[in-house]
mmCIF file of C-alpha atoms and ligand atoms in Angstrom:
data_model
loop_
_atom_site.group_PDB
_atom_site.id
_atom_site.type_symbol
_atom_site.label_atom_id
_atom_site.label_comp_id
_atom_site.label_asym_id
_atom_site.label_seq_id
_atom_site.Cartn_x
_atom_site.Cartn_y
_atom_site.Cartn_z
ATOM 1 C CA MET A 1084 41.064 19.255 24.833
ATOM 2 C CA HIS A 1085 39.126 16.370 23.292
ATOM 3 C CA LYS A 1086 40.400 14.281 20.403
ATOM 4 C CA THR A 1087 36.870 14.016 19.025
ATOM 5 C CA ILE A 1088 33.548 15.551 19.874
ATOM 6 C CA ILE A 1089 30.434 13.995 18.390
ATOM 7 C CA ILE A 1090 27.471 16.343 18.116
ATOM 8 C CA GLY A 1091 24.144 14.500 18.239
ATOM 9 C CA THR A 1092 22.973 11.146 19.593
ATOM 10 C CA GLY A 1093 20.786 9.677 16.864
ATOM 11 C CA PRO A 1094 21.820 6.413 15.132
ATOM 12 C CA ALA A 1095 24.628 8.239 13.256
ATOM 13 C CA GLY A 1096 26.254 9.861 16.295
ATOM 14 C CA LEU A 1097 25.865 6.781 18.497
ATOM 15 C CA THR A 1098 27.333 4.452 15.873
ATOM 16 C CA ALA A 1099 30.288 6.827 15.471
ATOM 17 C CA ALA A 1100 30.609 6.818 19.285
ATOM 18 C CA ILE A 1101 30.697 2.990 19.419
ATOM 19 C CA TYR A 1102 33.451 2.821 16.795
ATOM 20 C CA LEU A 1103 35.568 5.637 18.238
ATOM 21 C CA ALA A 1104 35.211 4.340 21.792
ATOM 22 C CA ARG A 1105 36.316 0.862 20.669
ATOM 23 C CA ALA A 1106 39.308 2.522 18.970
ATOM 24 C CA ASN A 1107 40.272 3.960 22.398
ATOM 25 C CA LEU A 1108 39.661 7.546 21.312
ATOM 26 C CA ASN A 1109 37.285 8.344 24.210
ATOM 27 C CA PRO A 1110 34.862 10.506 22.239
ATOM 28 C CA LEU A 1111 32.807 13.145 23.996
ATOM 29 C CA VAL A 1112 29.208 12.946 22.819
ATOM 30 C CA ILE A 1113 26.887 15.942 23.142
ATOM 31 C CA GLU A 1114 23.258 14.906 23.243
ATOM 32 C CA GLY A 1115 21.495 18.047 22.073
ATOM 33 C CA PRO A 1116 17.819 18.910 22.395
ATOM 34 C CA GLU A 1117 16.601 15.390 21.520
ATOM 35 C CA PRO A 1118 18.728 12.715 23.255
ATOM 36 C CA GLY A 1119 18.508 9.530 21.169
ATOM 37 C CA GLY A 1120 17.335 11.459 18.114
ATOM 38 C CA GLN A 1121 14.228 11.066 15.986
ATOM 39 C CA LEU A 1122 13.602 7.397 16.749
ATOM 40 C CA THR A 1123 12.754 8.296 20.335
ATOM 41 C CA THR A 1124 9.591 9.898 18.931
ATOM 42 C CA THR A 1125 8.307 6.715 17.343
ATOM 43 C CA THR A 1126 6.984 3.376 18.529
ATOM 44 C CA GLU A 1127 7.843 0.195 16.661
ATOM 45 C CA VAL A 1128 10.841 0.091 14.302
ATOM 46 C CA GLU A 1129 10.483 -2.903 11.985
ATOM 47 C CA ASN A 1130 13.248 -2.297 9.461
ATOM 48 C CA PHE A 1131 16.406 -2.021 11.562
ATOM 49 C CA PRO A 1132 18.330 -5.251 10.871
ATOM 50 C CA GLY A 1133 18.889 -7.605 13.786
ATOM 51 C CA PHE A 1134 15.439 -7.382 15.358
ATOM 52 C CA PRO A 1135 13.197 -9.954 13.656
ATOM 53 C CA GLU A 1136 10.245 -9.028 15.863
ATOM 54 C CA GLY A 1137 10.902 -5.263 15.584
ATOM 55 C CA ILE A 1138 12.011 -3.045 18.435
ATOM 56 C CA MET A 1139 10.608 0.105 20.030
ATOM 57 C CA GLY A 1140 12.469 3.232 18.839
ATOM 58 C CA PRO A 1141 13.434 4.484 22.336
ATOM 59 C CA GLU A 1142 14.691 1.000 23.311
ATOM 60 C CA LEU A 1143 16.842 0.742 20.182
ATOM 61 C CA MET A 1144 18.424 4.109 20.918
ATOM 62 C CA ASP A 1145 18.958 3.239 24.564
ATOM 63 C CA ASN A 1146 20.736 0.048 23.495
ATOM 64 C CA MET A 1147 23.030 1.980 21.144
ATOM 65 C CA ARG A 1148 23.872 4.451 23.890
ATOM 66 C CA LYS A 1149 24.670 1.688 26.405
ATOM 67 C CA GLN A 1150 26.855 -0.019 23.797
ATOM 68 C CA ALA A 1151 28.865 3.200 23.288
ATOM 69 C CA GLU A 1152 29.128 3.768 27.064
ATOM 70 C CA ARG A 1153 30.420 0.234 27.589
ATOM 71 C CA PHE A 1154 33.511 1.089 25.535
ATOM 72 C CA GLY A 1155 34.146 4.426 27.201
ATOM 73 C CA ALA A 1156 32.215 7.076 25.264
ATOM 74 C CA GLU A 1157 31.415 10.023 27.525
ATOM 75 C CA PHE A 1158 27.962 11.622 27.256
ATOM 76 C CA ARG A 1159 26.969 15.152 28.194
ATOM 77 C CA SER A 1160 23.600 16.809 27.960
ATOM 78 C CA GLY A 1161 23.507 20.275 26.423
ATOM 79 C CA TRP A 1162 23.512 21.590 22.903
ATOM 80 C CA VAL A 1163 26.046 23.298 20.736
ATOM 81 C CA ASN A 1164 25.308 26.969 20.134
ATOM 82 C CA SER A 1165 28.203 27.701 17.805
ATOM 83 C CA VAL A 1166 31.497 26.318 16.528
ATOM 84 C CA ASP A 1167 34.620 28.173 15.488
ATOM 85 C CA MET A 1168 36.220 26.176 12.673
ATOM 86 C CA SER A 1169 38.667 28.840 11.563
ATOM 87 C CA GLN A 1170 41.556 26.861 13.052
ATOM 88 C CA ARG A 1171 42.258 23.574 14.832
ATOM 89 C CA PRO A 1172 41.598 22.758 17.594
ATOM 90 C CA PHE A 1173 37.999 23.733 16.946
ATOM 91 C CA LYS A 1174 36.200 25.745 19.617
ATOM 92 C CA LEU A 1175 32.635 24.889 20.578
ATOM 93 C CA SER A 1176 30.300 26.990 22.637
ATOM 94 C CA VAL A 1177 27.999 24.561 24.417
ATOM 95 C CA GLU A 1178 24.889 25.558 26.341
ATOM 96 C CA GLY A 1179 25.458 24.826 30.013
ATOM 97 C CA MET A 1180 29.092 23.710 29.495
ATOM 98 C CA GLY A 1181 30.870 26.807 28.259
ATOM 99 C CA GLU A 1182 33.684 26.424 25.765
ATOM 100 C CA LEU A 1183 35.084 23.050 24.677
ATOM 101 C CA THR A 1184 37.915 22.342 22.257
ATOM 102 C CA ALA A 1185 38.384 19.374 19.935
ATOM 103 C CA GLU A 1186 40.885 18.215 17.359
ATOM 104 C CA THR A 1187 38.142 16.673 15.244
ATOM 105 C CA LEU A 1188 34.374 16.955 15.042
ATOM 106 C CA ILE A 1189 31.620 14.652 13.909
ATOM 107 C CA ILE A 1190 28.407 16.435 13.007
ATOM 108 C CA SER A 1191 25.396 14.131 13.337
ATOM 109 C CA THR A 1192 22.619 16.569 14.156
ATOM 110 C CA GLY A 1193 19.967 15.108 11.858
ATOM 111 C CA ALA A 1194 17.243 16.834 9.869
ATOM 112 C CA SER A 1195 13.888 17.777 11.342
ATOM 113 C CA ALA A 1196 10.741 17.073 9.375
ATOM 114 C CA LYS A 1197 8.616 20.123 8.772
ATOM 115 C CA TYR A 1198 5.117 19.935 10.184
ATOM 116 C CA LEU A 1199 1.974 21.827 9.197
ATOM 117 C CA GLY A 1200 1.652 23.366 12.650
ATOM 118 C CA ILE A 1201 -2.089 22.681 12.924
ATOM 119 C CA PRO A 1202 -3.997 21.518 16.015
ATOM 120 C CA GLY A 1203 -4.013 17.758 16.602
ATOM 121 C CA GLU A 1204 -0.969 17.138 14.409
ATOM 122 C CA LYS A 1205 1.929 16.778 16.866
ATOM 123 C CA ASP A 1206 -0.292 14.989 19.446
ATOM 124 C CA ASN A 1207 -0.961 12.251 16.904
ATOM 125 C CA VAL A 1208 2.596 11.560 15.737
ATOM 126 C CA GLY A 1209 2.858 7.760 15.989
ATOM 127 C CA ARG A 1210 -0.967 7.539 16.215
ATOM 128 C CA GLY A 1211 -1.600 8.028 12.515
ATOM 129 C CA VAL A 1212 0.510 11.108 11.773
ATOM 130 C CA SER A 1213 3.862 10.374 10.132
ATOM 131 C CA THR A 1214 6.565 12.137 8.151
ATOM 132 C CA CYS A 1215 8.135 9.006 6.693
ATOM 133 C CA ALA A 1216 6.333 6.681 4.265
ATOM 134 C CA THR A 1217 9.267 4.246 4.066
ATOM 135 C CA CYS A 1218 9.169 3.931 7.868
ATOM 136 C CA ASP A 1219 5.435 3.743 8.512
ATOM 137 C CA GLY A 1220 3.648 2.786 5.256
ATOM 138 C CA PHE A 1221 3.565 -0.854 6.259
ATOM 139 C CA PHE A 1222 1.335 -0.049 9.258
ATOM 140 C CA PHE A 1223 -1.408 1.217 6.917
ATOM 141 C CA ARG A 1224 -2.293 -1.913 4.960
ATOM 142 C CA GLY A 1225 -5.822 -1.635 3.551
ATOM 143 C CA LYS A 1226 -6.306 1.805 5.140
ATOM 144 C CA LYS A 1227 -7.065 5.243 3.765
ATOM 145 C CA ILE A 1228 -4.254 7.793 3.900
ATOM 146 C CA ILE A 1229 -3.908 11.525 3.290
ATOM 147 C CA VAL A 1230 -0.591 12.854 2.007
ATOM 148 C CA VAL A 1231 -0.031 16.604 2.332
ATOM 149 C CA GLY A 1232 2.421 18.344 0.023
ATOM 150 C CA GLY A 1233 2.946 19.428 -3.556
ATOM 151 C CA GLY A 1234 6.602 18.627 -4.254
ATOM 152 C CA ASP A 1235 8.425 15.606 -5.609
ATOM 153 C CA SER A 1236 8.693 13.961 -2.214
ATOM 154 C CA ALA A 1237 4.913 14.201 -1.660
ATOM 155 C CA MET A 1238 4.317 12.540 -5.062
ATOM 156 C CA GLU A 1239 6.870 9.853 -4.252
ATOM 157 C CA GLU A 1240 5.395 9.190 -0.813
ATOM 158 C CA ALA A 1241 1.855 9.042 -2.249
ATOM 159 C CA ASN A 1242 2.871 6.577 -4.958
ATOM 160 C CA PHE A 1243 4.780 4.442 -2.491
ATOM 161 C CA LEU A 1244 1.880 4.407 -0.019
ATOM 162 C CA THR A 1245 -0.523 3.005 -2.639
ATOM 163 C CA ARG A 1246 1.339 -0.295 -2.190
ATOM 164 C CA PHE A 1247 -0.339 -0.582 1.200
ATOM 165 C CA ALA A 1248 -3.281 1.814 1.337
ATOM 166 C CA SER A 1249 -6.741 1.231 -0.072
ATOM 167 C CA GLU A 1250 -6.806 4.896 -1.116
ATOM 168 C CA VAL A 1251 -4.451 7.870 -0.953
ATOM 169 C CA VAL A 1252 -5.760 11.439 -1.035
ATOM 170 C CA LEU A 1253 -3.226 14.092 -1.982
ATOM 171 C CA VAL A 1254 -3.971 17.399 -0.305
ATOM 172 C CA HIS A 1255 -2.203 20.590 -1.368
ATOM 173 C CA ARG A 1256 -2.754 24.246 -0.560
ATOM 174 C CA ARG A 1257 -2.656 25.356 -4.174
ATOM 175 C CA GLU A 1258 -4.071 24.153 -7.490
ATOM 176 C CA GLU A 1259 -0.591 23.876 -9.028
ATOM 177 C CA LEU A 1260 1.976 21.398 -7.780
ATOM 178 C CA ARG A 1261 5.682 22.138 -7.376
ATOM 179 C CA ALA A 1262 6.596 18.552 -8.281
ATOM 180 C CA SER A 1263 8.366 17.744 -11.548
ATOM 181 C CA LYS A 1264 6.138 16.761 -14.457
ATOM 182 C CA ILE A 1265 7.308 13.154 -14.450
ATOM 183 C CA MET A 1266 6.489 12.723 -10.740
ATOM 184 C CA GLN A 1267 3.109 14.431 -11.159
ATOM 185 C CA ASP A 1268 2.253 12.227 -14.138
ATOM 186 C CA ARG A 1269 3.171 9.118 -12.220
ATOM 187 C CA ALA A 1270 0.875 10.148 -9.356
ATOM 188 C CA ARG A 1271 -1.929 11.267 -11.668
ATOM 189 C CA ASN A 1272 -1.843 7.949 -13.491
ATOM 190 C CA ASN A 1273 -2.094 6.003 -10.258
ATOM 191 C CA PRO A 1274 -5.733 4.896 -9.886
ATOM 192 C CA LYS A 1275 -5.448 4.682 -6.090
ATOM 193 C CA ILE A 1276 -4.570 8.387 -5.750
ATOM 194 C CA SER A 1277 -7.311 11.013 -5.607
ATOM 195 C CA TRP A 1278 -6.753 14.770 -5.376
ATOM 196 C CA SER A 1279 -7.945 17.431 -3.009
ATOM 197 C CA LEU A 1280 -6.175 20.523 -4.312
ATOM 198 C CA ASN A 1281 -6.572 24.148 -3.266
ATOM 199 C CA ARG A 1282 -7.343 23.010 0.275
ATOM 200 C CA THR A 1283 -5.699 24.410 3.399
ATOM 201 C CA PRO A 1284 -5.242 21.884 6.230
ATOM 202 C CA LEU A 1285 -6.842 23.220 9.416
ATOM 203 C CA GLU A 1286 -6.910 20.461 12.023
ATOM 204 C CA VAL A 1287 -6.176 16.772 12.533
ATOM 205 C CA GLU A 1288 -9.121 14.966 14.082
ATOM 206 C CA SER A 1289 -8.624 11.854 16.187
ATOM 207 C CA GLY A 1290 -10.331 9.376 18.475
ATOM 208 C CA PRO A 1291 -9.112 6.818 21.015
ATOM 209 C CA LEU A 1292 -7.506 4.712 18.264
ATOM 210 C CA GLY A 1293 -5.729 7.591 16.524
ATOM 211 C CA VAL A 1294 -6.352 9.784 13.497
ATOM 212 C CA THR A 1295 -9.858 9.801 12.031
ATOM 213 C CA GLY A 1296 -9.801 12.763 9.666
ATOM 214 C CA MET A 1297 -8.401 16.113 8.628
ATOM 215 C CA LYS A 1298 -10.372 19.316 8.517
ATOM 216 C CA VAL A 1299 -9.541 21.438 5.449
ATOM 217 C CA ARG A 1300 -10.729 24.724 3.990
ATOM 218 C CA ASN A 1301 -11.622 24.866 0.326
ATOM 219 C CA ASN A 1302 -9.717 27.986 -0.763
ATOM 220 C CA GLU A 1303 -12.103 28.655 -3.632
ATOM 221 C CA THR A 1304 -15.403 28.478 -1.774
ATOM 222 C CA GLY A 1305 -14.207 29.050 1.810
ATOM 223 C CA GLU A 1306 -16.146 25.959 2.873
ATOM 224 C CA VAL A 1307 -14.705 23.799 5.635
ATOM 225 C CA GLU A 1308 -14.953 20.026 5.292
ATOM 226 C CA THR A 1309 -13.473 16.957 6.969
ATOM 227 C CA ILE A 1310 -11.707 14.349 4.875
ATOM 228 C CA ALA A 1311 -12.004 11.028 6.710
ATOM 229 C CA THR A 1312 -8.705 9.136 6.959
ATOM 230 C CA ASP A 1313 -6.797 6.570 9.021
ATOM 231 C CA GLY A 1314 -3.437 8.221 8.512
ATOM 232 C CA LEU A 1315 -1.779 11.502 7.605
ATOM 233 C CA PHE A 1316 1.629 11.707 5.976
ATOM 234 C CA VAL A 1317 3.115 15.193 6.060
ATOM 235 C CA ALA A 1318 5.502 15.505 3.118
ATOM 236 C CA ILE A 1319 6.460 19.167 3.029
ATOM 237 C CA GLY A 1320 10.215 18.782 3.480
ATOM 238 C CA HIS A 1321 12.912 18.654 6.139
ATOM 239 C CA THR A 1322 15.229 21.192 7.744
ATOM 240 C CA PRO A 1323 18.789 19.939 8.319
ATOM 241 C CA ASN A 1324 19.962 21.018 11.787
ATOM 242 C CA THR A 1325 22.952 23.140 10.806
ATOM 243 C CA LYS A 1326 22.123 26.618 12.095
ATOM 244 C CA PHE A 1327 24.758 26.416 14.845
ATOM 245 C CA LEU A 1328 27.463 25.957 12.178
ATOM 246 C CA GLY A 1329 26.999 29.533 11.012
ATOM 247 C CA GLY A 1330 27.575 28.721 7.343
ATOM 248 C CA GLN A 1331 31.147 27.469 7.835
ATOM 249 C CA LEU A 1332 30.433 24.148 6.138
ATOM 250 C CA GLU A 1333 29.298 23.827 2.547
ATOM 251 C CA THR A 1334 25.676 22.928 2.021
ATOM 252 C CA ASP A 1335 23.532 22.179 -1.002
ATOM 253 C CA GLU A 1336 20.669 24.485 -2.009
ATOM 254 C CA THR A 1337 18.327 22.796 0.473
ATOM 255 C CA GLY A 1338 20.715 23.194 3.427
ATOM 256 C CA TYR A 1339 22.115 19.648 3.686
ATOM 257 C CA LEU A 1340 25.844 19.407 4.440
ATOM 258 C CA ILE A 1341 27.960 18.393 1.478
ATOM 259 C CA VAL A 1342 30.464 15.582 1.993
ATOM 260 C CA LYS A 1343 33.106 14.350 -0.408
ATOM 261 C CA PRO A 1344 31.484 11.503 -2.412
ATOM 262 C CA GLY A 1345 32.122 8.114 -0.830
ATOM 263 C CA SER A 1346 33.330 9.639 2.456
ATOM 264 C CA THR A 1347 32.115 11.792 5.330
ATOM 265 C CA GLU A 1348 34.682 14.573 4.903
ATOM 266 C CA THR A 1349 33.313 18.095 4.789
ATOM 267 C CA ASN A 1350 35.102 21.085 3.261
ATOM 268 C CA VAL A 1351 36.893 21.691 6.607
ATOM 269 C CA PRO A 1352 39.663 19.106 7.286
ATOM 270 C CA GLY A 1353 38.955 17.312 10.564
ATOM 271 C CA VAL A 1354 35.191 17.907 10.435
ATOM 272 C CA PHE A 1355 33.062 14.949 9.370
ATOM 273 C CA ALA A 1356 29.316 14.743 8.791
ATOM 274 C CA CYS A 1357 27.047 11.701 8.955
ATOM 275 C CA GLY A 1358 23.384 10.756 9.131
ATOM 276 C CA ASP A 1359 20.388 12.754 7.958
ATOM 277 C CA VAL A 1360 22.176 16.111 8.217
ATOM 278 C CA GLN A 1361 24.078 15.208 5.028
ATOM 279 C CA ASP A 1362 21.510 12.912 3.422
ATOM 280 C CA ASN A 1363 18.537 14.364 1.602
ATOM 281 C CA LYS A 1364 17.772 11.070 -0.088
ATOM 282 C CA TYR A 1365 17.597 8.028 2.214
ATOM 283 C CA ARG A 1366 17.031 9.410 5.747
ATOM 284 C CA GLN A 1367 16.791 6.013 7.450
ATOM 285 C CA ALA A 1368 18.161 4.825 10.791
ATOM 286 C CA ILE A 1369 20.316 2.157 9.179
ATOM 287 C CA SER A 1370 21.772 4.509 6.560
ATOM 288 C CA ALA A 1371 22.467 7.039 9.330
ATOM 289 C CA ALA A 1372 24.206 4.327 11.361
ATOM 290 C CA GLY A 1373 26.186 3.269 8.269
ATOM 291 C CA THR A 1374 27.523 6.766 7.659
ATOM 292 C CA GLY A 1375 28.194 7.076 11.421
ATOM 293 C CA CYS A 1376 30.555 4.128 11.092
ATOM 294 C CA MET A 1377 32.190 5.789 8.062
ATOM 295 C CA ALA A 1378 32.644 9.072 9.963
ATOM 296 C CA ALA A 1379 34.360 7.297 12.854
ATOM 297 C CA LEU A 1380 36.757 5.486 10.515
ATOM 298 C CA ASP A 1381 37.464 8.678 8.526
ATOM 299 C CA CYS A 1382 38.074 10.505 11.794
ATOM 300 C CA GLU A 1383 40.433 7.799 13.134
ATOM 301 C CA ARG A 1384 42.477 7.937 9.932
ATOM 302 C CA PHE A 1385 42.626 11.723 10.071
ATOM 303 C CA LEU A 1386 43.924 11.655 13.656
ATOM 304 C CA GLU A 1387 46.506 8.992 12.793
ATOM 305 C CA ASN A 1388 47.789 11.068 9.882
ATOM 306 C CA ALA A 1389 47.828 14.251 11.968
ATOM 307 C CA GLU A 1390 49.885 12.486 14.669
ATOM 308 C CA SER A 1391 52.403 11.052 12.208
ATOM 309 C CA HIS A 1392 53.149 14.515 10.728
HETATM 310 C C1 FAD B 1416 8.408 9.473 13.746
HETATM 311 C C2 FAD B 1416 9.587 8.903 12.986
HETATM 312 C C3 FAD B 1416 9.616 7.544 12.728
HETATM 313 C C4 FAD B 1416 10.706 6.989 12.044
HETATM 314 N N1 FAD B 1416 10.714 5.649 11.821
HETATM 315 C C5 FAD B 1416 11.796 5.086 11.227
HETATM 316 C C6 FAD B 1416 11.852 3.680 11.012
HETATM 317 O O1 FAD B 1416 10.920 2.940 11.335
HETATM 318 N N2 FAD B 1416 12.968 3.190 10.423
HETATM 319 C C7 FAD B 1416 14.016 3.985 10.018
HETATM 320 O O2 FAD B 1416 15.016 3.476 9.496
HETATM 321 N N3 FAD B 1416 13.971 5.323 10.192
HETATM 322 C C8 FAD B 1416 12.899 5.891 10.784
HETATM 323 N N4 FAD B 1416 12.836 7.249 10.937
HETATM 324 C C9 FAD B 1416 13.953 8.062 10.421
HETATM 325 C C10 FAD B 1416 15.139 7.985 11.399
HETATM 326 O O3 FAD B 1416 14.671 8.309 12.692
HETATM 327 C C11 FAD B 1416 16.246 8.937 10.984
HETATM 328 O O4 FAD B 1416 16.652 8.633 9.664
HETATM 329 C C12 FAD B 1416 17.438 8.829 11.909
HETATM 330 O O5 FAD B 1416 17.062 9.044 13.254
HETATM 331 C C13 FAD B 1416 18.525 9.824 11.538
HETATM 332 O O6 FAD B 1416 19.555 9.684 12.444
HETATM 333 P P1 FAD B 1416 20.626 10.813 12.724
HETATM 334 O O7 FAD B 1416 21.608 10.184 13.669
HETATM 335 O O8 FAD B 1416 21.135 11.360 11.455
HETATM 336 O O9 FAD B 1416 19.861 12.012 13.419
HETATM 337 P P2 FAD B 1416 18.670 12.174 14.457
HETATM 338 O O10 FAD B 1416 18.065 10.901 14.857
HETATM 339 O O11 FAD B 1416 17.807 13.225 13.869
HETATM 340 O O12 FAD B 1416 19.420 12.775 15.753
HETATM 341 C C14 FAD B 1416 19.936 14.066 15.734
HETATM 342 C C15 FAD B 1416 20.635 14.322 17.040
HETATM 343 O O13 FAD B 1416 21.312 15.590 16.964
HETATM 344 C C16 FAD B 1416 21.084 16.315 18.149
HETATM 345 N N5 FAD B 1416 21.251 17.741 17.866
HETATM 346 C C17 FAD B 1416 20.584 18.527 16.980
HETATM 347 N N6 FAD B 1416 21.038 19.805 17.052
HETATM 348 C C18 FAD B 1416 22.029 19.824 17.974
HETATM 349 C C19 FAD B 1416 22.875 20.835 18.513
HETATM 350 N N7 FAD B 1416 22.834 22.099 18.093
HETATM 351 N N8 FAD B 1416 23.776 20.493 19.467
HETATM 352 C C20 FAD B 1416 23.844 19.206 19.902
HETATM 353 N N9 FAD B 1416 23.073 18.202 19.434
HETATM 354 C C21 FAD B 1416 22.165 18.519 18.489
HETATM 355 C C22 FAD B 1416 19.711 15.901 18.598
HETATM 356 O O14 FAD B 1416 19.538 16.117 19.979
HETATM 357 C C23 FAD B 1416 19.732 14.405 18.254
HETATM 358 O O15 FAD B 1416 20.300 13.688 19.314
HETATM 359 C C24 FAD B 1416 11.765 7.822 11.613
HETATM 360 C C25 FAD B 1416 11.734 9.200 11.873
HETATM 361 C C26 FAD B 1416 10.653 9.743 12.547
HETATM 362 C C27 FAD B 1416 10.621 11.229 12.834
#
């Protein structure tokens, strides 16, 4: 039986692993389908403190993993299919490893950005296609950008991107937007934002230097046109990776795990959540790492209390 199993190896899980390993708790870390997490899919990370010249995403994650290994964290590849949390120790069914048991669990499985699913989109992630304005806006100074989406986050991303872009075109499938009135008004009053509503995205076009345009269909006339652009920000939401939990942990209406305010405790004692899987607001590497640290400390305290009873 393991004292702690950490599920996921993004910045949250790896930070928790560093702390727990240094506390001599020998955590077992399960890597899941994307070892190193979302940052392994990007190039330069310029906003993670400690790297004045920036650092490549995969290198940053490799460093975190090595740091956790140095203190004795054990890594296994495989992903968790299901967890039985009805009693402690918790039972995990892990693909390729069978059943594992653990006194405590740290869930750090992240949230996956939703994509449009159109040709040329996934191939150009990091070459002009992004799902994170906070992360990548800076790379688009003086450039033209398309933002796709009709909710609050699309409005927010579009407004934010006008700090860098020469022009932002908001593309949405329908005429009406889902965004709140205040967010819509803010976007509509922004002179750098233009609108291409009632358009269905069909294909991302690119050249040797990255994205060059997006083909869309005008839903009213059926006409197909290409909107020229240097970048495409897809802002149609995220899916927290919680399916394997089978509804045993409380979530909000959008599927994010709920933790007790100011901590990483979930509704099941001994199960802690950190990183994007419980954060529908910030979703940054450093905030994920910060809550990873909190989860490790919460977990240590829980184990100490359990031992002293
Ligand atoms: C293209 C891109 C660029 C970005 N750029 C930046 C940036 O410049 N700066 C910044 O601060 N943030 C950036 N972000 C956001 C940042 O990557 C995330 O906020 C951060 O990675 C979240 O960390 P996490 O540890 O919560 O989860 P993730 O990084 O999402 O990692 C989740 C982990 O859980 C594992 N997992 C999932 N399901 C299971 C399962 N069933 N069993 C076992 N393991 C599982 C996965 O394999 C993965 O290891 C970017 C994101 C993307 C997509």
